[in-house]
XYZ file of C-alpha atoms in Angstrom:
96
model
C 17.369 -52.432 84.219
C 15.414 -50.521 86.847
C 16.862 -52.298 89.857
C 19.233 -50.532 92.264
C 20.614 -52.635 95.128
C 20.818 -51.206 98.628
C 23.555 -51.516 101.266
C 25.908 -54.462 100.590
C 23.720 -56.214 98.052
C 24.630 -57.086 94.464
C 22.550 -57.977 91.400
C 23.957 -61.003 89.552
C 22.911 -62.647 86.296
C 23.785 -66.320 86.022
C 26.215 -67.253 83.245
C 25.182 -70.292 81.230
C 27.449 -73.299 81.623
C 28.586 -75.744 78.998
C 26.069 -78.420 78.016
C 28.831 -80.764 76.873
C 31.371 -82.548 79.062
C 35.086 -82.674 78.316
C 34.647 -86.177 76.901
C 31.970 -84.960 74.448
C 28.806 -86.134 76.230
C 25.873 -83.717 75.992
C 24.022 -82.961 79.218
C 20.244 -82.518 78.815
C 18.705 -79.346 80.272
C 16.706 -81.204 82.914
C 19.856 -82.949 84.245
C 22.085 -79.870 84.336
C 22.574 -78.029 87.601
C 22.084 -74.297 87.823
C 25.353 -72.496 87.246
C 27.239 -71.135 90.233
C 28.878 -68.373 88.214
C 27.464 -65.037 87.231
C 28.131 -61.515 86.079
C 27.617 -58.624 88.479
C 25.156 -56.151 86.939
C 24.892 -53.642 89.798
C 26.264 -53.101 93.307
C 24.989 -51.185 96.297
C 26.970 -48.413 98.018
C 28.348 -50.742 100.727
C 27.741 -51.641 104.355
C 28.260 -49.374 107.344
C 30.463 -50.564 110.200
C 29.820 -50.018 113.926
C 31.224 -46.479 113.732
C 28.974 -45.544 110.798
C 31.785 -45.550 108.230
C 30.768 -46.772 104.789
C 32.762 -49.856 103.795
C 33.232 -49.889 99.996
C 32.264 -52.946 97.963
C 34.996 -55.339 96.795
C 33.163 -56.135 93.534
C 31.993 -53.883 90.715
C 29.592 -54.140 87.803
C 31.019 -56.381 85.095
C 32.929 -58.711 87.455
C 32.442 -62.446 86.965
C 31.879 -64.111 90.343
C 31.380 -67.488 92.017
C 28.603 -68.002 94.556
C 27.054 -70.833 96.548
C 24.373 -73.123 95.187
C 21.659 -71.708 97.459
C 22.919 -68.124 97.688
C 20.698 -65.133 97.091
C 17.099 -64.603 96.091
C 15.945 -65.106 92.503
C 13.796 -62.347 90.965
C 12.438 -61.740 87.466
C 12.931 -58.278 85.970
C 11.874 -57.513 82.392
C 11.791 -61.244 81.610
C 15.354 -61.836 82.884
C 16.039 -64.083 85.860
C 18.390 -62.214 88.204
C 19.730 -62.887 91.664
C 19.916 -60.444 94.560
C 22.489 -61.423 97.165
C 24.726 -59.956 99.811
C 28.367 -59.395 99.033
C 29.149 -61.960 101.761
C 27.408 -64.651 99.642
C 30.018 -64.228 96.904
C 32.966 -66.610 97.197
C 35.396 -65.282 94.577
C 35.929 -62.975 91.617
C 37.111 -64.767 88.487
C 40.106 -62.912 87.088
C 40.610 -62.893 83.323
């Protein structure tokens, strides 16, 4: 991937969700919502505060994260659909 995020931005690839409900009903592709989970592929160096100090990022490449339905900007890179968003758009890191 030739994409390097700047400042407090992260590159996220959506993780595919289940197409079957707990009761065994299959959800067709056109009825399924876009997943709100993804894997962080790259992170920027961080944001600078008012004093010019670099604030480190709380997430790292490889983290699985939750984000809002309308968060970020979708871009296509090498045929993959990726999202570029600010660290503030992330709601949580999913711990394993």
